Amino acid sequence: MTPTISGAARRLLRGLAALLLATAGAAGATSPAGAAARAAEPVPGTLVSSQPLPLDLWLPGTGAAYRITYVSTPADPAAPAPVVVSGAVFVPQGTPPAGGWPVIGWAHATVGVADPCAPSVAGRPQRDVDFLGAWLRAGYAVAATDYEGLGTPSPHPYLRGASEAYGVVDAVRAARAADPKGSLSRTWLAVGHSQGGQAALFTGALQASYAPELDYRGSVALAPPSQWRTLIAAAEPFDFDPAKPASPFVFLLLEMMRAAHPGAIDPAALLTPAGARLFPEVQKSLCVGDLIQRLSGHVNGDFFAIDAAERETFTDLLIKDAEIPITRQARPLYIAQGTADTLVFPPAAQTTAGLLAQAGSAVTFRFYGGADHLGIEAAALPDLLSWAADRLHDRPAG
């Protein structure tokens, strides 16, 4: 089933677009009309729609669940309007503690770039069901973004970190409005795996200025991709060598580059005829699991025609959009990395953790022996729950 945005969301976007077009060129205006127009712009985190989530998409320990759409900030700062993003909210069973359930802002791993891949519609892999169910049973609500462009109009800017982080933060804001009992706390943690681990670290870097009204306590990043030059050179799934097994991630990154850097990257010039035939399916319907199956037995050269200069341009743009910001983060970080991970390069995660610590962030980094890219959730879970409980006893920032 292909998810569709609600009529209310469409009206919101149309109205906002008309407002911005009408006031184009008047950004510096000081008239009462100009001020009123700016005041009428939808606020990021505003809830657009909420409806009960089908029972077959509930997580263990769920007492109530909703599929939501909400206003968020787009990846492109020059975009003429905010975007509407979809996601899901899971409220634990039982009676909330004083002050409400603390919230996990969940950032999911790679699912694809097509709308049908949105987890709030397609569901979640069993590893996520088990992982998030444990958080619910531990007394956390879960606000799970689908990310910009997954399940709603506009392209999904895959691995564009700021966009992912805005989606995470605004899902937490919207989740509090979606719960009719008002049982969700201001206190929250960002937690993510793989693409979502990258999102969680971006979230920590921008949340203080973006959402000061929330009581953010820290971020958990499981197997976050980072150090992109090293990763492309060392991790086979991101290797453009035409003789290597065909990589689904190159297709996904081409879609991000197409949307984010149309003047610099032209996917048509980087695809073979077979790649050009498959690319529209990746954009519209193929989720990552099915895409991996379609590529089985093929090599990169069957689909991609990327020379050394194009690879360098590709890498530079990826670093610009997707590299973890190395800055002092105000709240603690936990980075967990499996030693048997062949998707992201384990030493790269350790390097990023060290650089963040040198910048003044409070970083806990741990290798999990024998854990691969998918197994890191289960391997790290007991430590993460303990670490998160300690963070809830910290004094609020600021």
Short mmCIF file of C-alpha atoms in Angstrom, two decimals:
data_model
loop_
_atom_site.label_atom_id
_atom_site.label_comp_id
_atom_site.label_asym_id
_atom_site.label_seq_id
_atom_site.Cartn_x
_atom_site.Cartn_y
_atom_site.Cartn_z
CA MET A 1 0.00 0.00 0.00
CA THR A 2 1.35 3.43 -0.90
CA PRO A 3 0.89 5.93 1.93
CA THR A 4 -0.79 9.21 1.10
CA ILE A 5 -0.67 12.52 2.88
CA SER A 6 -3.89 13.71 4.48
CA GLY A 7 -6.08 16.38 2.93
CA ALA A 8 -5.31 18.64 5.88
CA ALA A 9 -1.59 18.33 5.20
CA ARG A 10 -2.06 19.13 1.52
CA ARG A 11 -4.14 22.20 2.37
CA LEU A 12 -1.50 23.31 4.86
CA LEU A 13 1.29 23.09 2.30
CA ARG A 14 -0.76 24.78 -0.44
CA GLY A 15 -1.71 27.59 1.87
CA LEU A 16 1.83 28.09 3.06
CA ALA A 17 3.22 28.05 -0.48
CA ALA A 18 0.70 30.70 -1.53
CA LEU A 19 1.60 32.79 1.50
CA LEU A 20 5.30 32.65 0.79
CA LEU A 21 4.84 33.42 -2.90
CA ALA A 22 2.68 36.40 -2.03
CA THR A 23 5.35 37.75 0.29
CA ALA A 24 8.37 36.86 -1.85
CA GLY A 25 10.97 39.58 -1.84
CA ALA A 26 9.54 41.09 1.33
CA ALA A 27 11.64 39.21 3.84
CA GLY A 28 12.91 42.47 5.24
CA ALA A 29 9.52 44.16 5.36
CA THR A 30 8.44 45.65 8.66
CA SER A 31 4.79 46.31 7.82
CA PRO A 32 2.07 44.84 10.07
CA ALA A 33 0.86 42.73 7.13
CA GLY A 34 4.34 41.26 6.61
CA ALA A 35 4.73 40.51 10.30
CA ALA A 36 1.32 38.83 10.40
CA ALA A 37 2.20 36.70 7.39
CA ARG A 38 5.39 35.49 9.00
CA ALA A 39 3.56 34.79 12.25
CA ALA A 40 1.06 32.64 10.34
CA GLU A 41 3.74 30.24 9.07
CA PRO A 42 3.33 26.72 10.51
CA VAL A 43 5.70 26.05 13.38
CA PRO A 44 7.99 23.00 13.09
CA GLY A 45 6.59 20.21 15.19
CA THR A 46 2.98 21.25 14.61
CA LEU A 47 0.73 18.19 14.41
CA VAL A 48 -1.09 18.04 11.06
CA SER A 49 -2.97 14.75 11.41
CA SER A 50 -3.26 11.82 13.78
CA GLN A 51 -5.09 8.53 13.37
CA PRO A 52 -4.98 5.17 15.15
CA LEU A 53 -2.14 2.97 13.97
CA PRO A 54 -3.32 -0.46 12.75
CA LEU A 55 -2.87 -3.12 15.42
CA ASP A 56 -0.56 -5.19 13.23
CA LEU A 57 1.96 -2.31 13.37
CA TRP A 58 1.95 -2.03 17.17
CA LEU A 59 5.05 -2.84 19.18
CA PRO A 60 5.13 -5.12 22.25
CA GLY A 61 4.16 -3.14 25.33
CA THR A 62 2.08 -0.59 23.41
CA GLY A 63 -0.97 0.85 25.13
CA ALA A 64 -1.94 3.25 22.32
CA ALA A 65 -0.42 4.05 18.94
CA TYR A 66 -0.97 6.65 16.24
CA ARG A 67 0.20 7.40 12.73
CA ILE A 68 0.93 11.10 12.55
CA THR A 69 1.93 13.75 10.06
CA TYR A 70 3.60 16.93 11.23
CA VAL A 71 5.37 20.06 10.04
CA SER A 72 9.16 19.97 9.88
CA THR A 73 12.08 21.89 8.47
CA PRO A 74 13.23 20.76 5.00
CA ALA A 75 16.72 19.65 4.12
CA ASP A 76 17.12 22.50 1.66
CA PRO A 77 17.37 25.84 3.52
CA ALA A 78 16.28 27.60 0.31
CA ALA A 79 13.05 25.59 0.06
CA PRO A 80 9.98 27.85 -0.21
CA ALA A 81 7.99 26.09 2.53
CA PRO A 82 8.22 23.66 5.42
CA VAL A 83 7.60 20.00 4.70
CA VAL A 84 5.08 17.58 6.14
CA VAL A 85 6.67 14.42 7.54
CA SER A 86 5.00 11.21 8.70
CA GLY A 87 5.77 8.96 11.63
CA ALA A 88 4.29 6.89 14.43
CA VAL A 89 3.77 7.34 18.16
CA PHE A 90 3.74 4.46 20.65
CA VAL A 91 2.53 5.06 24.22
CA PRO A 92 3.36 2.44 26.87
CA GLN A 93 0.78 0.39 28.71
CA GLY A 94 0.01 1.35 32.28
CA THR A 95 -0.03 4.56 34.29
CA PRO A 96 2.53 7.22 33.37
CA PRO A 97 4.97 8.45 36.01
CA ALA A 98 4.72 11.93 37.48
CA GLY A 99 5.57 14.34 34.69
CA GLY A 100 4.65 11.86 31.97
CA TRP A 101 6.39 9.12 30.00
CA PRO A 102 9.92 10.08 28.90
CA VAL A 103 10.22 9.87 25.12
CA ILE A 104 12.58 8.09 22.77
CA GLY A 105 12.94 9.92 19.46
CA TRP A 106 13.59 6.84 17.29
CA ALA A 107 15.56 7.18 14.04
CA HIS A 108 15.33 4.06 11.88
CA ALA A 109 17.95 2.39 9.70
CA THR A 110 17.90 2.43 5.89
CA VAL A 111 14.62 1.24 4.36
CA GLY A 112 14.86 2.82 0.90
CA VAL A 113 13.78 6.12 -0.64
CA ALA A 114 10.29 5.20 -1.92
CA ASP A 115 7.09 6.16 -0.10
CA PRO A 116 5.89 2.57 0.44
CA CYS A 117 9.01 1.94 2.53
CA ALA A 118 7.92 4.31 5.34
CA PRO A 119 7.90 2.25 8.58
CA SER A 120 4.65 3.83 9.79
CA VAL A 121 2.97 2.04 6.84
CA ALA A 122 5.28 -0.83 5.88
CA GLY A 123 6.05 -1.95 9.43
CA ARG A 124 9.41 -2.65 11.02
CA PRO A 125 11.93 -5.50 10.94
CA GLN A 126 11.75 -7.90 13.86
CA ARG A 127 15.00 -6.58 15.34
CA ASP A 128 13.40 -3.11 15.65
CA VAL A 129 10.17 -4.57 17.03
CA ASP A 130 12.12 -6.35 19.77
CA PHE A 131 14.39 -3.38 20.44
CA LEU A 132 11.67 -0.74 20.64
CA GLY A 133 9.37 -3.07 22.57
CA ALA A 134 12.02 -3.25 25.28
CA TRP A 135 12.05 0.55 25.56
CA LEU A 136 8.26 0.63 25.83
CA ARG A 137 8.29 -2.00 28.56
CA ALA A 138 10.96 0.05 30.35
CA GLY A 139 8.55 2.99 30.48
CA TYR A 140 9.44 5.11 27.45
CA ALA A 141 7.07 6.40 24.80
CA VAL A 142 8.45 6.15 21.25
CA ALA A 143 8.16 8.94 18.66
CA ALA A 144 9.34 7.36 15.42
CA THR A 145 9.89 9.60 12.40
CA ASP A 146 9.72 8.25 8.86
CA TYR A 147 12.08 11.09 7.76
CA GLU A 148 11.41 13.76 5.18
CA GLY A 149 9.98 12.38 1.94
CA LEU A 150 9.25 8.83 3.12
CA GLY A 151 5.49 8.40 3.11
CA THR A 152 4.81 12.02 2.18
CA PRO A 153 5.40 14.14 -0.96
CA SER A 154 8.92 15.36 -1.80
CA PRO A 155 12.03 13.23 -2.30
CA HIS A 156 13.69 11.50 0.64
CA PRO A 157 17.13 13.13 1.08
CA TYR A 158 18.78 9.90 2.20
CA LEU A 159 21.60 10.44 4.73
CA ARG A 160 21.24 14.24 4.65
CA GLY A 161 21.85 14.59 8.36
CA ALA A 162 20.18 17.90 9.16
CA SER A 163 16.92 16.79 7.52
CA GLU A 164 16.92 13.56 9.52
CA ALA A 165 17.57 15.43 12.76
CA TYR A 166 14.77 17.92 12.16
CA GLY A 167 12.44 14.99 11.54
CA VAL A 168 13.48 13.34 14.81
CA VAL A 169 13.02 16.46 16.93
CA ASP A 170 9.73 17.48 15.34
CA ALA A 171 8.33 13.95 15.76
CA VAL A 172 8.86 14.31 19.50
CA ARG A 173 7.09 17.66 19.49
CA ALA A 174 4.19 16.30 17.44
CA ALA A 175 3.93 13.10 19.49
CA ARG A 176 3.20 15.13 22.63
CA ALA A 177 0.33 16.85 20.81
CA ALA A 178 -0.97 13.57 19.35
CA ASP A 179 -1.41 11.85 22.70
CA PRO A 180 -4.98 12.76 23.78
CA LYS A 181 -4.16 12.09 27.44
CA GLY A 182 -1.20 14.45 27.45
CA SER A 183 0.92 11.74 29.06
CA LEU A 184 4.23 12.36 27.24
CA SER A 185 6.99 14.22 29.04
CA ARG A 186 9.22 17.03 27.76
CA THR A 187 12.16 14.80 28.65
CA TRP A 188 13.58 12.80 25.78
CA LEU A 189 16.51 10.96 24.24
CA ALA A 190 17.41 10.49 20.57
CA VAL A 191 18.11 6.85 19.67
CA GLY A 192 18.97 5.55 16.22
CA HIS A 193 20.56 2.70 14.27
CA SER A 194 22.72 2.94 11.12
CA GLN A 195 21.20 5.80 9.10
CA GLY A 196 19.35 6.55 12.31
CA GLY A 197 22.58 6.50 14.32
CA GLN A 198 23.89 9.23 12.06
CA ALA A 199 20.56 11.06 12.57
CA ALA A 200 20.88 10.78 16.36
CA LEU A 201 24.33 12.39 16.32
CA PHE A 202 23.12 15.19 14.06
CA THR A 203 20.18 15.63 16.44
CA GLY A 204 22.49 16.17 19.37
CA ALA A 205 24.38 18.82 17.42
CA LEU A 206 21.36 20.99 16.58
CA GLN A 207 18.69 20.31 19.20
CA ALA A 208 19.75 23.04 21.67
CA SER A 209 19.05 25.86 19.23
CA TYR A 210 16.23 24.11 17.38
CA ALA A 211 14.06 22.90 20.27
CA PRO A 212 15.07 24.61 23.52
CA GLU A 213 11.60 24.01 24.99
CA LEU A 214 12.24 20.25 25.16
CA ASP A 215 14.35 18.64 27.90
CA TYR A 216 16.82 16.68 25.78
CA ARG A 217 19.09 14.32 27.76
CA GLY A 218 21.39 12.79 25.13
CA SER A 219 21.74 10.62 22.03
CA VAL A 220 22.38 6.94 21.36
CA ALA A 221 23.97 6.06 18.01
CA LEU A 222 24.20 2.41 16.96
CA ALA A 223 26.62 1.71 14.08
CA PRO A 224 26.46 5.25 12.65
CA PRO A 225 28.05 5.70 9.21
CA SER A 226 30.73 8.40 9.36
CA GLN A 227 34.23 9.27 8.16
CA TRP A 228 33.01 8.97 4.59
CA ARG A 229 36.34 8.93 2.80
CA THR A 230 37.45 6.06 4.97
CA LEU A 231 34.09 4.34 4.70
CA ILE A 232 33.98 4.48 0.90
CA ALA A 233 37.52 3.14 0.71
CA ALA A 234 37.10 0.37 3.30
CA ALA A 235 33.46 -0.77 3.30
CA GLU A 236 32.42 -2.81 0.26
CA PRO A 237 28.75 -1.67 0.17
CA PHE A 238 29.94 1.89 -0.50
CA ASP A 239 32.70 0.89 -2.94
CA PHE A 240 32.09 2.11 -6.51
CA ASP A 241 34.54 -0.41 -8.03
CA PRO A 242 32.73 -1.75 -11.12
CA ALA A 243 33.93 -5.30 -10.36
CA LYS A 244 32.52 -5.34 -6.81
CA PRO A 245 29.04 -6.69 -5.92
CA ALA A 246 26.33 -4.21 -6.93
CA SER A 247 25.53 -1.83 -4.07
CA PRO A 248 21.95 -0.78 -3.30
CA PHE A 249 23.27 2.23 -1.41
CA VAL A 250 24.63 3.87 -4.54
CA PHE A 251 21.09 3.96 -5.96
CA LEU A 252 19.80 5.52 -2.74
CA LEU A 253 22.56 8.09 -2.64
CA LEU A 254 21.97 8.99 -6.28
CA GLU A 255 18.38 9.86 -5.39
CA MET A 256 19.55 12.08 -2.55
CA MET A 257 22.11 13.78 -4.80
CA ARG A 258 19.51 14.23 -7.55
CA ALA A 259 17.25 16.12 -5.18
CA ALA A 260 19.88 17.99 -3.18
CA HIS A 261 22.50 18.81 -5.83
CA PRO A 262 20.82 18.82 -9.24
CA GLY A 263 23.49 21.05 -10.75
CA ALA A 264 26.35 18.86 -9.57
CA ILE A 265 25.01 15.32 -9.95
CA ASP A 266 23.02 14.00 -12.89
CA PRO A 267 22.06 10.37 -12.17
CA ALA A 268 21.37 9.74 -15.86
CA ALA A 269 25.04 10.33 -16.60
CA LEU A 270 26.15 7.88 -13.88
CA LEU A 271 23.88 4.95 -14.76
CA THR A 272 24.21 2.24 -17.38
CA PRO A 273 21.09 1.42 -19.43
CA ALA A 274 20.24 -1.32 -16.90
CA GLY A 275 20.72 1.13 -14.03
CA ALA A 276 18.53 3.72 -15.75
CA ARG A 277 15.74 1.16 -16.08
CA LEU A 278 15.94 0.18 -12.40
CA PHE A 279 16.33 3.66 -10.92
CA PRO A 280 12.64 4.70 -11.28
CA GLU A 281 11.61 1.57 -9.37
CA VAL A 282 14.02 2.49 -6.58
CA GLN A 283 12.47 5.96 -6.45
CA LYS A 284 8.85 4.77 -6.46
CA SER A 285 8.48 1.27 -5.06
CA LEU A 286 11.58 -0.81 -4.27
CA CYS A 287 12.49 -0.97 -0.59
CA VAL A 288 16.01 -1.92 0.40
CA GLY A 289 15.37 -5.62 1.02
CA ASP A 290 13.80 -6.14 -2.39
CA LEU A 291 16.46 -3.99 -4.01
CA ILE A 292 19.21 -6.15 -2.51
CA GLN A 293 17.52 -9.22 -3.99
CA ARG A 294 17.25 -7.57 -7.41
CA LEU A 295 20.97 -6.77 -7.37
CA SER A 296 22.05 -10.23 -6.25
CA GLY A 297 24.57 -11.79 -8.65
CA HIS A 298 25.36 -8.45 -10.30
CA VAL A 299 28.34 -6.12 -10.04
CA ASN A 300 28.45 -2.34 -9.85
CA GLY A 301 29.50 -2.11 -13.49
CA ASP A 302 26.15 -3.59 -14.53
CA PHE A 303 24.33 -0.51 -13.18
CA PHE A 304 26.76 2.34 -12.55
CA ALA A 305 29.20 4.22 -14.76
CA ILE A 306 31.09 6.36 -12.25
CA ASP A 307 34.65 7.40 -13.10
CA ALA A 308 37.30 8.65 -10.66
CA ALA A 309 36.43 12.33 -11.04
CA GLU A 310 32.71 11.66 -10.58
CA ARG A 311 33.46 9.54 -7.54
CA GLU A 312 35.39 12.45 -6.03
CA THR A 313 32.50 14.86 -6.64
CA PHE A 314 30.10 12.31 -5.18
CA THR A 315 32.29 11.88 -2.08
CA ASP A 316 32.71 15.62 -1.51
CA LEU A 317 28.96 16.20 -1.63
CA LEU A 318 28.31 13.25 0.65
CA ILE A 319 30.75 14.62 3.22
CA LYS A 320 29.03 18.01 3.02
CA ASP A 321 25.59 16.56 3.70
CA ALA A 322 26.22 13.43 5.74
CA GLU A 323 29.39 13.79 7.81
CA ILE A 324 28.79 13.93 11.56
CA PRO A 325 29.44 17.48 12.85
CA ILE A 326 32.50 17.45 15.09
CA THR A 327 31.48 19.88 17.79
CA ARG A 328 30.94 20.02 21.51
CA GLN A 329 27.49 18.61 22.19
CA ALA A 330 25.78 19.82 25.34
CA ARG A 331 24.42 16.44 26.41
CA PRO A 332 26.05 12.99 26.57
CA LEU A 333 26.43 10.56 23.68
CA TYR A 334 26.58 6.75 23.58
CA ILE A 335 28.05 5.24 20.41
CA ALA A 336 27.81 1.45 20.06
CA GLN A 337 29.62 -0.42 17.29
CA GLY A 338 29.79 -4.12 16.48
CA THR A 339 33.21 -5.53 15.65
CA ALA A 340 31.77 -7.87 12.99
CA ASP A 341 30.00 -5.07 11.09
CA THR A 342 30.79 -5.28 7.37
CA LEU A 343 28.42 -2.50 6.31
CA VAL A 344 29.98 0.40 8.17
CA PHE A 345 33.70 0.31 9.00
CA PRO A 346 34.04 -0.26 12.78
CA PRO A 347 37.22 1.85 13.24
CA ALA A 348 35.44 4.80 11.60
CA ALA A 349 32.85 4.90 14.40
CA GLN A 350 35.67 4.83 16.95
CA THR A 351 37.40 7.71 15.15
CA THR A 352 34.21 9.79 15.19
CA ALA A 353 33.70 9.10 18.89
CA GLY A 354 37.26 10.19 19.62
CA LEU A 355 36.92 13.40 17.64
CA LEU A 356 33.67 14.28 19.40
CA ALA A 357 35.33 13.67 22.75
CA GLN A 358 38.27 15.88 21.76
CA ALA A 359 35.77 18.61 20.87
CA GLY A 360 34.43 18.49 24.42
CA SER A 361 31.44 16.14 24.13
CA ALA A 362 30.82 13.56 26.84
CA VAL A 363 31.09 10.35 24.80
CA THR A 364 30.71 6.75 25.84
CA PHE A 365 32.02 4.49 23.08
CA ARG A 366 31.90 0.71 23.17
CA PHE A 367 32.77 -2.08 20.76
CA TYR A 368 30.52 -5.15 20.94
CA GLY A 369 32.54 -8.22 20.08
CA GLY A 370 31.04 -10.40 17.37
CA ALA A 371 28.02 -8.15 16.76
CA ASP A 372 27.32 -7.43 13.10
CA HIS A 373 25.48 -4.44 11.65
CA LEU A 374 22.00 -5.81 12.37
CA GLY A 375 22.87 -7.54 15.64
CA ILE A 376 24.14 -4.42 17.40
CA GLU A 377 20.64 -3.50 18.62
CA ALA A 378 20.24 -6.67 20.68
CA ALA A 379 23.89 -6.72 21.78
CA ALA A 380 23.88 -3.18 23.14
CA LEU A 381 20.31 -3.02 24.49
CA PRO A 382 20.97 -3.81 28.20
CA ASP A 383 23.74 -1.20 28.36
CA LEU A 384 21.61 1.37 26.58
CA LEU A 385 18.66 0.98 28.94
CA SER A 386 20.99 1.39 31.92
CA TRP A 387 22.69 4.42 30.39
CA ALA A 388 19.34 6.01 29.50
CA ALA A 389 18.00 5.52 33.04
CA ASP A 390 21.05 7.35 34.38
CA ARG A 391 20.45 10.22 31.99
CA LEU A 392 16.88 10.64 33.27
CA HIS A 393 18.32 11.42 36.69
CA ASP A 394 20.57 14.15 35.29
CA ARG A 395 19.54 17.73 35.88
CA PRO A 396 17.92 19.36 32.82
CA ALA A 397 20.26 21.25 30.51
CA GLY A 398 20.34 25.02 30.84
#
